[in-house]
Coordinates of C-alpha atoms in Angstrom, one line a residue:
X1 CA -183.3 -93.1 106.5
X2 CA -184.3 -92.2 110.0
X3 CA -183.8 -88.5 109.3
X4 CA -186.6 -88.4 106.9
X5 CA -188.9 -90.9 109.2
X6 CA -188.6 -88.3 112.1
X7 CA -189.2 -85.4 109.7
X8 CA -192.5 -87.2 108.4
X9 CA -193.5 -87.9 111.9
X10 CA -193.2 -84.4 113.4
X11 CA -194.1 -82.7 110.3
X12 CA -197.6 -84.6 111.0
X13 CA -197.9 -83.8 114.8
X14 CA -196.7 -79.7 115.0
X15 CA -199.5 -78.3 113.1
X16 CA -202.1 -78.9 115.9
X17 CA -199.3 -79.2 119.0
X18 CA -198.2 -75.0 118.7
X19 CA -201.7 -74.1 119.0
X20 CA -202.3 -76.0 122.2
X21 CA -198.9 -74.4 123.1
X22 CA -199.5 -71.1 123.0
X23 CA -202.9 -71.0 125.1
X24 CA -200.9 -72.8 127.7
X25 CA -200.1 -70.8 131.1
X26 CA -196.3 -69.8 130.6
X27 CA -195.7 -71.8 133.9
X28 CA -196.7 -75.3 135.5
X29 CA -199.4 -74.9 138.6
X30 CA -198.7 -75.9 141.8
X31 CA -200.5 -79.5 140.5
X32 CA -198.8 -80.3 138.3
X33 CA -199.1 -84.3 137.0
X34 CA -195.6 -84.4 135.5
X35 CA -193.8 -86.2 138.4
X36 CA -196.9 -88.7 137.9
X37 CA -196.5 -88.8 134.0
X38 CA -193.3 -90.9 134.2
X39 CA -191.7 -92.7 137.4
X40 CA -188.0 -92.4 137.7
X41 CA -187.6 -95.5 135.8
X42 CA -189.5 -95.0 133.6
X43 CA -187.8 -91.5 132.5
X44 CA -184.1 -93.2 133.1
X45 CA -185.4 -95.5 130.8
X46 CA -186.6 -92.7 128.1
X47 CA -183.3 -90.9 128.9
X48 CA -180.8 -94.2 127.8
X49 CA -183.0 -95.0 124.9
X50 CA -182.4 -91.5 123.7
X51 CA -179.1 -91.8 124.8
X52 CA -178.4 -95.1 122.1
X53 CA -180.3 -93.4 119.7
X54 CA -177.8 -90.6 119.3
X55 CA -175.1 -92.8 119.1
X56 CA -176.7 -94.4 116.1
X57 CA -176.3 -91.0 114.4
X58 CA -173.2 -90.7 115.3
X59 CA -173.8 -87.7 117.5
X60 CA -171.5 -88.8 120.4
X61 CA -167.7 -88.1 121.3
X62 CA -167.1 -91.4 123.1
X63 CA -163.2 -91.0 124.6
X64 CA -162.4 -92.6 127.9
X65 CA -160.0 -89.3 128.8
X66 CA -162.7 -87.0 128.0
X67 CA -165.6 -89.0 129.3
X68 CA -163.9 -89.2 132.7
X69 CA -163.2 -85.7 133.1
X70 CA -166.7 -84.5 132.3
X71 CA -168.7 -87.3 134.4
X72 CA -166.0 -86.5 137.4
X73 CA -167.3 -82.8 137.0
X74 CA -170.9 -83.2 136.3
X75 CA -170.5 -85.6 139.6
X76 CA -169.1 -83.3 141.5
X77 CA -171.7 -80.8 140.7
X78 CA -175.2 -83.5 140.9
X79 CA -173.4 -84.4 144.7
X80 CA -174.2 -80.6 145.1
X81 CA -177.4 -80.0 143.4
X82 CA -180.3 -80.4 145.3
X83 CA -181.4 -83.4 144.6
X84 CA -177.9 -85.6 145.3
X85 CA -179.7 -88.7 145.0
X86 CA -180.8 -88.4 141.3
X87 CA -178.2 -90.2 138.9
X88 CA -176.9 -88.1 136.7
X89 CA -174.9 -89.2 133.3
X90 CA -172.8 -86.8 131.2
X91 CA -172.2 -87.0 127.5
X92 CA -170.2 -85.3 124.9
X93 CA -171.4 -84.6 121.6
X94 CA -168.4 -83.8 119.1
X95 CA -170.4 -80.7 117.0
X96 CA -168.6 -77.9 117.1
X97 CA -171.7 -75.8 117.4
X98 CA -172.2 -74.1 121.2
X99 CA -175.3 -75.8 123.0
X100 CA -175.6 -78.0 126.5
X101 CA -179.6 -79.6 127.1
X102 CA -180.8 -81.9 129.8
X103 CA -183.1 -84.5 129.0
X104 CA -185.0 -87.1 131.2
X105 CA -183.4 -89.7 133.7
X106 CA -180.7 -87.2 134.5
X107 CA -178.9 -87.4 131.0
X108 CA -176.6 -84.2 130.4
X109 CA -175.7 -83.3 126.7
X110 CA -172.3 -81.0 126.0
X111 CA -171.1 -79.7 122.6
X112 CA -167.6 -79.9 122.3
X113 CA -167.6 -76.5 120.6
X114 CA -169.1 -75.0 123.9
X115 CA -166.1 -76.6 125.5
X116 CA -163.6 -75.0 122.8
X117 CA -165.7 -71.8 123.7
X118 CA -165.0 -71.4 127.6
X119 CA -161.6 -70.0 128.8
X120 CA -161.5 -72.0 131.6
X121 CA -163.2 -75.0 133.4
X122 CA -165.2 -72.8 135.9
X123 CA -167.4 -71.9 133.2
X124 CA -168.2 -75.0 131.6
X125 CA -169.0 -75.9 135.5
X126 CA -171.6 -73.2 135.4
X127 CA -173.1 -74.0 132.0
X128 CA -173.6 -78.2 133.5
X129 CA -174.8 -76.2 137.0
X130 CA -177.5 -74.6 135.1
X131 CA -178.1 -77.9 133.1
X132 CA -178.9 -79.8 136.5
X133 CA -181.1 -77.3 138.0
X134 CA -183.3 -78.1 134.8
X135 CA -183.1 -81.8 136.1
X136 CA -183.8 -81.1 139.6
X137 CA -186.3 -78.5 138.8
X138 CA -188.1 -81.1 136.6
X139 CA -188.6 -78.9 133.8
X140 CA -187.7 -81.4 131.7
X141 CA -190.6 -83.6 132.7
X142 CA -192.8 -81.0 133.0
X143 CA -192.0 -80.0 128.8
X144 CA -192.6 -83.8 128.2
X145 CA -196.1 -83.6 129.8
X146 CA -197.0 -81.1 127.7
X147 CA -195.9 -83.2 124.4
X148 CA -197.4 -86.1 125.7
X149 CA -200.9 -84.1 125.7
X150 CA -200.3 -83.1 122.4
X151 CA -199.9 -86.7 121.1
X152 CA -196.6 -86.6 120.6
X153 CA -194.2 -89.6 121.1
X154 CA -192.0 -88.7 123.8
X155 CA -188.7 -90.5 122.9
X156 CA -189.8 -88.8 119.3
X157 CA -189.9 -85.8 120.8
X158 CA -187.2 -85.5 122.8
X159 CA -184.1 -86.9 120.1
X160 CA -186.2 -84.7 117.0
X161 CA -185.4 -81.5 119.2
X162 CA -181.8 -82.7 119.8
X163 CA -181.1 -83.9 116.3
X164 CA -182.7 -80.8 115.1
X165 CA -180.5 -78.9 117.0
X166 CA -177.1 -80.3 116.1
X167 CA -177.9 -80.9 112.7
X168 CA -178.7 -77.1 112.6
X169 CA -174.7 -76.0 112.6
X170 CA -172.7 -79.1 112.5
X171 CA -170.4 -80.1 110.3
X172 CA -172.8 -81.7 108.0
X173 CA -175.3 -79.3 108.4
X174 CA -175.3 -78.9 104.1
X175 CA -176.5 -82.6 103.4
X176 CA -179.8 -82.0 102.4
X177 CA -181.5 -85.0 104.6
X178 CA -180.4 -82.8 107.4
X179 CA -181.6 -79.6 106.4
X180 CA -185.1 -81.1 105.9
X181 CA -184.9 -82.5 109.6
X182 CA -184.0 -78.8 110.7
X183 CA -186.9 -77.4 109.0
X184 CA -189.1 -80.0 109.7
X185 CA -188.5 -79.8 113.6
X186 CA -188.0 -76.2 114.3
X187 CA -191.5 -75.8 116.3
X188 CA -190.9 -79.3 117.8
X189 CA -186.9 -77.7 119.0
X190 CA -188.7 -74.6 120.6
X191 CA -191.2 -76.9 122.4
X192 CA -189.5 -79.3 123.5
X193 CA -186.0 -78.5 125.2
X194 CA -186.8 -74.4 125.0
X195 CA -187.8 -73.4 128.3
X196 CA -190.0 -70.5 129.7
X197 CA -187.7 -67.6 131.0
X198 CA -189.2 -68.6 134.1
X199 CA -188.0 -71.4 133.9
X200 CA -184.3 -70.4 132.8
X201 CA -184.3 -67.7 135.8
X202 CA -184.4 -70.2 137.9
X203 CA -182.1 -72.7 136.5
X204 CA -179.7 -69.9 136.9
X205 CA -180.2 -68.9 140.5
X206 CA -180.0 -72.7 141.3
X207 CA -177.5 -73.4 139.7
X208 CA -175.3 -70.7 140.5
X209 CA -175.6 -71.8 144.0
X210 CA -174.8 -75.4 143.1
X211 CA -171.6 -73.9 141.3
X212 CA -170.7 -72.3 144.4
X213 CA -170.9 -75.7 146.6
X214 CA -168.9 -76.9 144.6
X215 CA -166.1 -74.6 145.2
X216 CA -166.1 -73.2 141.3
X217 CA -165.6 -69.4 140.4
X218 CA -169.3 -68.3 141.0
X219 CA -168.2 -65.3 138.6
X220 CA -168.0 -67.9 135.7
X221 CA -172.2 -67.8 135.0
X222 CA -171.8 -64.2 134.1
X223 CA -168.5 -64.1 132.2
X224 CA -170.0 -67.0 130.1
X225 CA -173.1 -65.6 129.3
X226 CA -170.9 -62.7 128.6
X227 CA -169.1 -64.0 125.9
X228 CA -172.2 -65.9 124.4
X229 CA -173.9 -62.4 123.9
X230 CA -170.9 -61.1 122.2
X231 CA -170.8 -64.5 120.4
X232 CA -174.7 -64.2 119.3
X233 CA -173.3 -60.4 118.1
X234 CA -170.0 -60.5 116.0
X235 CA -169.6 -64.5 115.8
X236 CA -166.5 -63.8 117.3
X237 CA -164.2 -67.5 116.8
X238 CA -165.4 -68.5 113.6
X239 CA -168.9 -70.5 115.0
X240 CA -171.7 -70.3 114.1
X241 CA -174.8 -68.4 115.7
X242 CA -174.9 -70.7 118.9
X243 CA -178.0 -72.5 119.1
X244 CA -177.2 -72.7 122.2
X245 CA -178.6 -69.0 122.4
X246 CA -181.7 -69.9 121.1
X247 CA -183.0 -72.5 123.8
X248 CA -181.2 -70.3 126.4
X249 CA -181.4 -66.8 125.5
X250 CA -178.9 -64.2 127.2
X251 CA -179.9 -60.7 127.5
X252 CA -177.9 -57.9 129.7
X253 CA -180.9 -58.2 132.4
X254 CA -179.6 -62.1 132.8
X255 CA -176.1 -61.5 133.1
X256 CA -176.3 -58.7 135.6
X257 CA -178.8 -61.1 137.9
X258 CA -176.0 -63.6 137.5
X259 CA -173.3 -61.1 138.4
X260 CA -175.8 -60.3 141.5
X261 CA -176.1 -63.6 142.7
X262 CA -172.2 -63.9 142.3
X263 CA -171.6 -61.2 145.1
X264 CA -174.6 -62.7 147.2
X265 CA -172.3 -65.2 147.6
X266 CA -169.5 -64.1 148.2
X267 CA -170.7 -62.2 150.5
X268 CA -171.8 -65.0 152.3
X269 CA -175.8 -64.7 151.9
X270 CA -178.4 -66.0 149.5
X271 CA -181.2 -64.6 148.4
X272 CA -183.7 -67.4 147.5
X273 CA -186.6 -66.6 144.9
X274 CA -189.0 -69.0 144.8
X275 CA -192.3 -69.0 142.8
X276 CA -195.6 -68.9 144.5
X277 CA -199.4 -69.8 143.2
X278 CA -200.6 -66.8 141.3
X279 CA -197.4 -65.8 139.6
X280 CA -195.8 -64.5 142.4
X281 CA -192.6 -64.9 144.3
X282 CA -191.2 -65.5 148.1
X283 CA -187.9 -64.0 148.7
X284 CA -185.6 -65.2 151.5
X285 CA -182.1 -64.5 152.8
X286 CA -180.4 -67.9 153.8
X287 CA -177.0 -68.9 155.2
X288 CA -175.5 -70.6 151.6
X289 CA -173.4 -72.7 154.5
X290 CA -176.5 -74.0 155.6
X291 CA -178.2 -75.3 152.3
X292 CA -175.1 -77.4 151.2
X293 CA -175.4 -80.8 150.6
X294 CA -174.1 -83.8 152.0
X295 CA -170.2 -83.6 151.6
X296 CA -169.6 -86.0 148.6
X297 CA -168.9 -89.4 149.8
X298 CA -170.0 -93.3 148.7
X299 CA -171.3 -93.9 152.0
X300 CA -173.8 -90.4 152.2
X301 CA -177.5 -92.9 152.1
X302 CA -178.6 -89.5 150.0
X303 CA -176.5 -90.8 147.0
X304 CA -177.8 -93.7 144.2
X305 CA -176.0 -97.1 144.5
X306 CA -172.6 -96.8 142.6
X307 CA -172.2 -93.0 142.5
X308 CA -169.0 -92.2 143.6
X309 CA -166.8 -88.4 143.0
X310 CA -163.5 -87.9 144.7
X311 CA -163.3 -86.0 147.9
X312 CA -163.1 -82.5 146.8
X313 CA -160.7 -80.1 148.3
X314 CA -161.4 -76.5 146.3
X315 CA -157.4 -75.9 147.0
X316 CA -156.6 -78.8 145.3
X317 CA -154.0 -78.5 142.0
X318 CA -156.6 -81.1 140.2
X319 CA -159.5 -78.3 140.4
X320 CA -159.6 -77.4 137.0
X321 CA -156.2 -78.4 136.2
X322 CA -157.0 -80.9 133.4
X323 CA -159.2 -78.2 131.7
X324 CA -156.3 -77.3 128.9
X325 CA -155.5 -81.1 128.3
X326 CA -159.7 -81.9 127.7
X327 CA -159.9 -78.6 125.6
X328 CA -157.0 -79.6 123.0
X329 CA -158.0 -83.2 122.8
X330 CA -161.4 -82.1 122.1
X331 CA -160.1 -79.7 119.4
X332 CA -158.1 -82.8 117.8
X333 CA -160.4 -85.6 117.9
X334 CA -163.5 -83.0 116.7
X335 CA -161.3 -81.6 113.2
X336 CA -163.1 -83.3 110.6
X337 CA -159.4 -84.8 109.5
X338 CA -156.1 -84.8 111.3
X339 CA -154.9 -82.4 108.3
X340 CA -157.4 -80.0 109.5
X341 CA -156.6 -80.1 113.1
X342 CA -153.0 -79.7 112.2
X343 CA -154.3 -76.5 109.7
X344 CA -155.9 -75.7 112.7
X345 CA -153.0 -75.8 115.1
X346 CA -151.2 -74.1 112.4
X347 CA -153.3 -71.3 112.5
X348 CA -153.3 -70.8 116.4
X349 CA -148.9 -70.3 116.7
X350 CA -149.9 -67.6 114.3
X351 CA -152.2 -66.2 115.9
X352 CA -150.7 -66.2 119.1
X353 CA -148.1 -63.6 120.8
X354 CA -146.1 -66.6 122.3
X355 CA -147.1 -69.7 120.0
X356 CA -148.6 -72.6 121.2
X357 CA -149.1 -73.8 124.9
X358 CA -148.0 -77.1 125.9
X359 CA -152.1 -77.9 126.4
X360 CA -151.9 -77.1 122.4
X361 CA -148.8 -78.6 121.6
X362 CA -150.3 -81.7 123.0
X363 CA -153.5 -81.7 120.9
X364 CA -150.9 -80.9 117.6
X365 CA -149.3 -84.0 118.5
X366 CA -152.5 -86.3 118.9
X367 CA -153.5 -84.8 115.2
X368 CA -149.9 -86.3 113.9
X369 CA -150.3 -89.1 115.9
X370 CA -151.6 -91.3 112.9
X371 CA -149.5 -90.3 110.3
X372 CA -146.1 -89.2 112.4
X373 CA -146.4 -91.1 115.5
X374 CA -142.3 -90.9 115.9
X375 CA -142.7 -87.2 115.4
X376 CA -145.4 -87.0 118.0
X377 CA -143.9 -89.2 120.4
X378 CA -140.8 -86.8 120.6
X379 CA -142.8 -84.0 120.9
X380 CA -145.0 -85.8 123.9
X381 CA -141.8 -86.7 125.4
X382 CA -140.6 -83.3 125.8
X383 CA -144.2 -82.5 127.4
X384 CA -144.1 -85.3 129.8
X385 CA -140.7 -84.2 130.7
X386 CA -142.2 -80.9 131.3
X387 CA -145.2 -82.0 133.1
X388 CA -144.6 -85.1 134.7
X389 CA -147.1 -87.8 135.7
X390 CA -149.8 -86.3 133.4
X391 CA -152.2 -89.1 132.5
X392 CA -153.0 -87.0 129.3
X393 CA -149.7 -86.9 128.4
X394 CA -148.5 -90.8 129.4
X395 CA -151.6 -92.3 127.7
X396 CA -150.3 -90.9 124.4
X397 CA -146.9 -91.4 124.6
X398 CA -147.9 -94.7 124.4
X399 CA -149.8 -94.9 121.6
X400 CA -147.3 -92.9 119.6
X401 CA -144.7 -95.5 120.6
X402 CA -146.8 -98.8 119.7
X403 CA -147.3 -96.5 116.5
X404 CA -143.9 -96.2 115.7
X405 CA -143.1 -99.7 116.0
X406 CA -142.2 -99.5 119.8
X407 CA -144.8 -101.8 121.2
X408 CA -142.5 -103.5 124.5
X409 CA -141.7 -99.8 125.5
X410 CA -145.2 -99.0 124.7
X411 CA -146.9 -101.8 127.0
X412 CA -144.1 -101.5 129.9
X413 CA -145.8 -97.7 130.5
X414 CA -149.0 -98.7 130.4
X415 CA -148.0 -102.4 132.5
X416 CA -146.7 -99.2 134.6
X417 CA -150.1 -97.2 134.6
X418 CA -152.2 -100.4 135.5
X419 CA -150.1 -101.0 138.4
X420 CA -150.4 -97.5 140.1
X421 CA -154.2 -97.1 139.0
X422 CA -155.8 -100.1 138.6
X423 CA -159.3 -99.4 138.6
X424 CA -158.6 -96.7 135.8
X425 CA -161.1 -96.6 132.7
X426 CA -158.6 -94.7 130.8
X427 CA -156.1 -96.8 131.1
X428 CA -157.5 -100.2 130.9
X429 CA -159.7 -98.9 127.9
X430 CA -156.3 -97.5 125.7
X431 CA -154.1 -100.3 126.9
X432 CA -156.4 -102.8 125.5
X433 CA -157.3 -100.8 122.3
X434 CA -153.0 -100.5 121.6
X435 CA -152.7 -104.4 122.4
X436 CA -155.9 -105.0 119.7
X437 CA -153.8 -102.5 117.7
X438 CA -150.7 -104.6 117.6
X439 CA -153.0 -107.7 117.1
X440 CA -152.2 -111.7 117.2
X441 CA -153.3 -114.2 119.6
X442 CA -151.2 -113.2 123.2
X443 CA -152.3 -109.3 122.5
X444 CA -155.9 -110.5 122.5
X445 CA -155.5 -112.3 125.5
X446 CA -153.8 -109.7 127.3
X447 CA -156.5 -107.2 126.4
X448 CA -159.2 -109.7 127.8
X449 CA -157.1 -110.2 130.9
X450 CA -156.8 -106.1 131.5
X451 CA -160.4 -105.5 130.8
X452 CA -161.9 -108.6 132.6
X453 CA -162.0 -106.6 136.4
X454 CA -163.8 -103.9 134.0
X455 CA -166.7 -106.2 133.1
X456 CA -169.2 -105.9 136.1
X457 CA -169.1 -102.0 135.6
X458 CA -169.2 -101.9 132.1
X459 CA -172.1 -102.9 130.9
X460 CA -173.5 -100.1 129.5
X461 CA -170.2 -98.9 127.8
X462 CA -169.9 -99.1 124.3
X463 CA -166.1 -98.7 123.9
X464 CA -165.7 -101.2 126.1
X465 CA -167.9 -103.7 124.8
X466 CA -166.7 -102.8 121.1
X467 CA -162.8 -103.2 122.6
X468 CA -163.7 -106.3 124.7
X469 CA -165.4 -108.1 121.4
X470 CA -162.1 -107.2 119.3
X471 CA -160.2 -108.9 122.0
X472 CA -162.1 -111.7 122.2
X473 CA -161.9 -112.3 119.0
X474 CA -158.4 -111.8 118.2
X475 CA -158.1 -114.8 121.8
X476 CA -160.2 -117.3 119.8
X477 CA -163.0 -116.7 122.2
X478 CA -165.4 -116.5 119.6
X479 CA -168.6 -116.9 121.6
X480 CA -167.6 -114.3 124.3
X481 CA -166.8 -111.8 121.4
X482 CA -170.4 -112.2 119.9
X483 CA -171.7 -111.4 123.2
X484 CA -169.9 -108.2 123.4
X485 CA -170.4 -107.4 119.8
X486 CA -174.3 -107.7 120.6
X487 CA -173.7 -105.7 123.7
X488 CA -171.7 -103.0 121.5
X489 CA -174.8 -103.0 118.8
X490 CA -177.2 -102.5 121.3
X491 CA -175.6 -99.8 123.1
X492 CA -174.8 -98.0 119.7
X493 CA -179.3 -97.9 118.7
X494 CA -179.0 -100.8 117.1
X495 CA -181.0 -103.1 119.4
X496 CA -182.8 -105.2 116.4
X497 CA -179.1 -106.1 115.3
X498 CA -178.2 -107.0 118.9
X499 CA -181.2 -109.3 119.3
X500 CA -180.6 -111.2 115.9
X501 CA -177.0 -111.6 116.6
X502 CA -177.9 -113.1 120.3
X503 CA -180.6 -115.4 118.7
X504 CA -177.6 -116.6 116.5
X505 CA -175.2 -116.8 119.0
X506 CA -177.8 -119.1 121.3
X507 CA -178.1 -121.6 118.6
X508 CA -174.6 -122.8 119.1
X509 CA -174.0 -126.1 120.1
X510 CA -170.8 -125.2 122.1
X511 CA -172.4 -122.7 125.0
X512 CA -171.8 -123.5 128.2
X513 CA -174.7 -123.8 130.7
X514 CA -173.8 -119.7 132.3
X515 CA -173.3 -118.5 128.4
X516 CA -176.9 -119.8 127.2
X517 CA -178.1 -118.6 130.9
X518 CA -176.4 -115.0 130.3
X519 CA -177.9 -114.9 126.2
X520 CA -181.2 -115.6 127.3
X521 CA -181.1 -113.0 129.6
X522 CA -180.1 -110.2 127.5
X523 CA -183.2 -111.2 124.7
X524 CA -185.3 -110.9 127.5
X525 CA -184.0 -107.3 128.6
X526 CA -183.3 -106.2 124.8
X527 CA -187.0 -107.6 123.3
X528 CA -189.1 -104.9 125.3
X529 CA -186.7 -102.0 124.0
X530 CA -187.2 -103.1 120.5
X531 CA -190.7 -103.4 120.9
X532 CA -190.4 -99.5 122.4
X533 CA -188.9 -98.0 119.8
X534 CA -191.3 -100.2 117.0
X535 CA -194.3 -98.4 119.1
X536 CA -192.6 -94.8 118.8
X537 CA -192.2 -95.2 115.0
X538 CA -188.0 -95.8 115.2
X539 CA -186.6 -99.0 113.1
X540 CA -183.2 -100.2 112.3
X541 CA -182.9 -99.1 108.9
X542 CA -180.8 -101.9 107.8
X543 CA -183.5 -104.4 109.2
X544 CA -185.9 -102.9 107.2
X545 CA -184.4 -103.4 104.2
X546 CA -184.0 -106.9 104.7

């Protein structure tokens, strides 16, 4: 099991690595090497490998709602960071713990229980705020130059500290293969995604600035960090001690620097603290007007090819709007069973003075939607009545209805969707999965013919490439669903898989001359990844056993 490789592994290599550690200088020098350690690539490179990785474990929360609503965030944020042109990619891990960690290339990890956790979106703005400033700060890089001198395998290094981390109050935290992973990588946790409070100051004062670009509530640092420390106190809400806490530690001296910083700008004046050689500090009063970024646009030359965010407008109804709708669908889809969301839901109307919201109502109605889906489409009926044109809302409806054995009203609202958005993720993603759902020959086809315009985007989306294989399949294009199904293994850590079932799939007869072309092409990409991960120590279980 990998658990127990990467246990072995680190258990090895932390002995000598929190010596070197500790005599360390608290903070880089000026010279630091770390930009020279790794080349953009090359860390974008570490940072999807990582990325596949955890989706082997089956770490990640992959929905297209709730993927689009974070990455359109994080985008909005990265536009305003200061370093707009670094790519930036946003992930949702579904542990109901509270932690958020940056890791190299830009990749951005979120807990769904910090999510659950905030009261309102502002604040899980400033949490992903902070999280870039430790990208644009480079202290990321600058923790994997230190591993690196301490022999440690950085891919190693960087998903033991992560796996550690959510296997330390997940839900399965009691199997006992994850336990010894916890133990086993504690030092290898601190080291590696633990920063200096030097480090975490100025994450804070960064990003706090970034939040404000943005046009968030610049109060929403503070009041975050305020409930953590109660949080870290009584375990107020039933979670556990945030580990979140532990790699970024909140004491009364942090929140009132935050609060500071929050009437610095609204004040309209900055007070920049950067450090200086010798463990000093320059302080500076700036115009926060004239330190924005770029407004966010595809044509600013700052920005990486194929980033795009909406123009923002911080008056806007949207800003923050679909908070309560992400929050409830993350509460459903992260119950360990729809019985316990429902328990769950339950519970709330209790507990509440008025009941349930319609944001809660909605997330009741996605727990039923297996088991009652004529139940929960009259309930998401009402809602959509309430709230109309809600994409939350619509996209549900529909699957309650194919549920419940309405599939032609079902496919005229999403035919309806895909006409007024038709580049939309969501709704190309959920159509298809409800046509694969109803199954035969036409819905296959159809599914192929609404994700088709998707393809040239989507190559590095799982859900897609999973969907796009079922579809395939159920079309009778069986060579175009092996593709995808490769694609799918490959993108989920399983690139040893992916490679055998390409070598297969390029010894059939029937491939036409752009098929074999596209095949060969993918071994060639896929052969140096599996050679990567053979080098770090990491193999496909399964393959082994073969």
């Amino acid at each position: 099991m990998r658990y127990l490789l990467l246990a072995a592994a680190l258990t090895l290599a932390l002995a000598p690595m929190r010596t070197v550690a500790q005599d360390e200088p608290r903070l880089p020098d000026i010279g630091s090497s770390a930009g020279e350690l790794l080349n953009p690539a090359k860390q974008a490179e570490y940072g999807g490998m990582m990325l596949r990785e955890l989706r082997n474990y089956g770490y990640l929360l992959e929905d297209p709602l709730l993927d689009d609503w974070l990455q359109s965030m994080g985008n909005r944020l990265g536009s305003n960071s200061d370093r707009p042109e670094q790519p930036y990619t946003f992930f949702m891990l579904k542990d109901r713990q509270i932690n958020a960690f940056a890791t190299l290339g830009g990749y951005i990890g979120m807990n769904a229980g910090l999510v659950l956790t905030a009261q309102r979106e502002d604040e899980v703005a400033a949490v992903l705020a902070h999280e870039v400033a430790h990208v644009t700060q480079q202290h990321v890089l600058r923790g994997v130059e230190r591993a690196q001198r301490d022999q440690i395998p950085i891919l190693l290094g960087m998903l033991a500290a992560i796996v550690a981390a959510q296997a330390a109050g997940g839900s399965s935290a009691g199997e006992a293969s994850e336990a010894a992973v916890a133990s086993a990588m504690a030092l290898m946790q601190q080291n590696q995604i633990d920063y200096t409070r030097s480090n975490e100051s100025e994450a804070d004062r960064l990003g706090i600035r970034t939040l404000s670009r943005s046009g968030y509530d610049v109060d929403a640092m503070a009041g975050f960090f305020e409930r953590m420390s109660f949080a870290m106190r009584g375990n107020e809400g039933g979670y556990s001690a945030p580990d979140y806490l532990r790699t970024h530690p909140v004491n009364t001296t942090r929140i009132s620097e935050a609060k500071q910083r929050a009437e610095q700008l609204k004040r309209g004046s900055v007070t920049a603290v950067t450090s200086v050689p010798g463990g000093g500090e320059r302080i500076e009063r700036m115009d926060p007007f004239k330190v924005q970024a770029p407004p966010p646009s595809s044509s600013n030359p700052l920005l990486p090819a194929g980033f795009r965010i909406d123009p923002f407008d911080p008056t806007a109804e949207a800003v923050g709007a679909q908070f309560g709708w992400a929050q409830e669908r993350l509460r459903a889809l992260t119950a360990n069973t729809p019985d316990e969301a429902i328990r769950e839901y339950e519970s709330l109307r209790r507990s509440g003075p008025k009941g349930l919201s319609d944001a809660q109502q909605y997330g009741l109605a996605l727990a039923r939607l297996n088991r009652q889906p004529a139940a929960a489409a009259v309930e998401l009926s009402r809602l959509l009545d309430a709230h109309p044109d809600n994409l939350w809302l619509e996209l549900a409806l529909g699957e309650a209805e194919s549920r419940s054995g309405h599939a032609a009203e079902a496919n005229r609202r999403y035919d309806e969707l895909l006409r007024k958005m038709p580049g939309s993720r969501p709704v190309a993603l959920t159509y298809a999965r409800v046509l694969v759902e109803q199954g035969g020959k036409e819905a296959g086809r159809r599914a192929q013919e609404i994700l088709r315009p998707q393809l040239a985007r989507s190559g590095s989306d799982p859900v897609f490439q999973q969907t796009f294989a079922r579809a395939s399949e159920l079309a009778g294009d069986t060579s175009r669903a092996a593709e995808a199904y490769a694609e799918a293994a490959y993108l989920n850590g399983r690139p040893e898989q992916a490679l055998i079932q390409l070598e297969t799939l390029k010894k059939r007869g029937d491939l036409d001359y752009v098929t074999r072309a596209r095949v060969d092409a993918r071994i060639v990409a896929i052969t140096p990844t599996v050679l990567e991960l053979r080098r770090q120590g990491i193999r496909d279980p399964d393959m082994q056993r073969r």
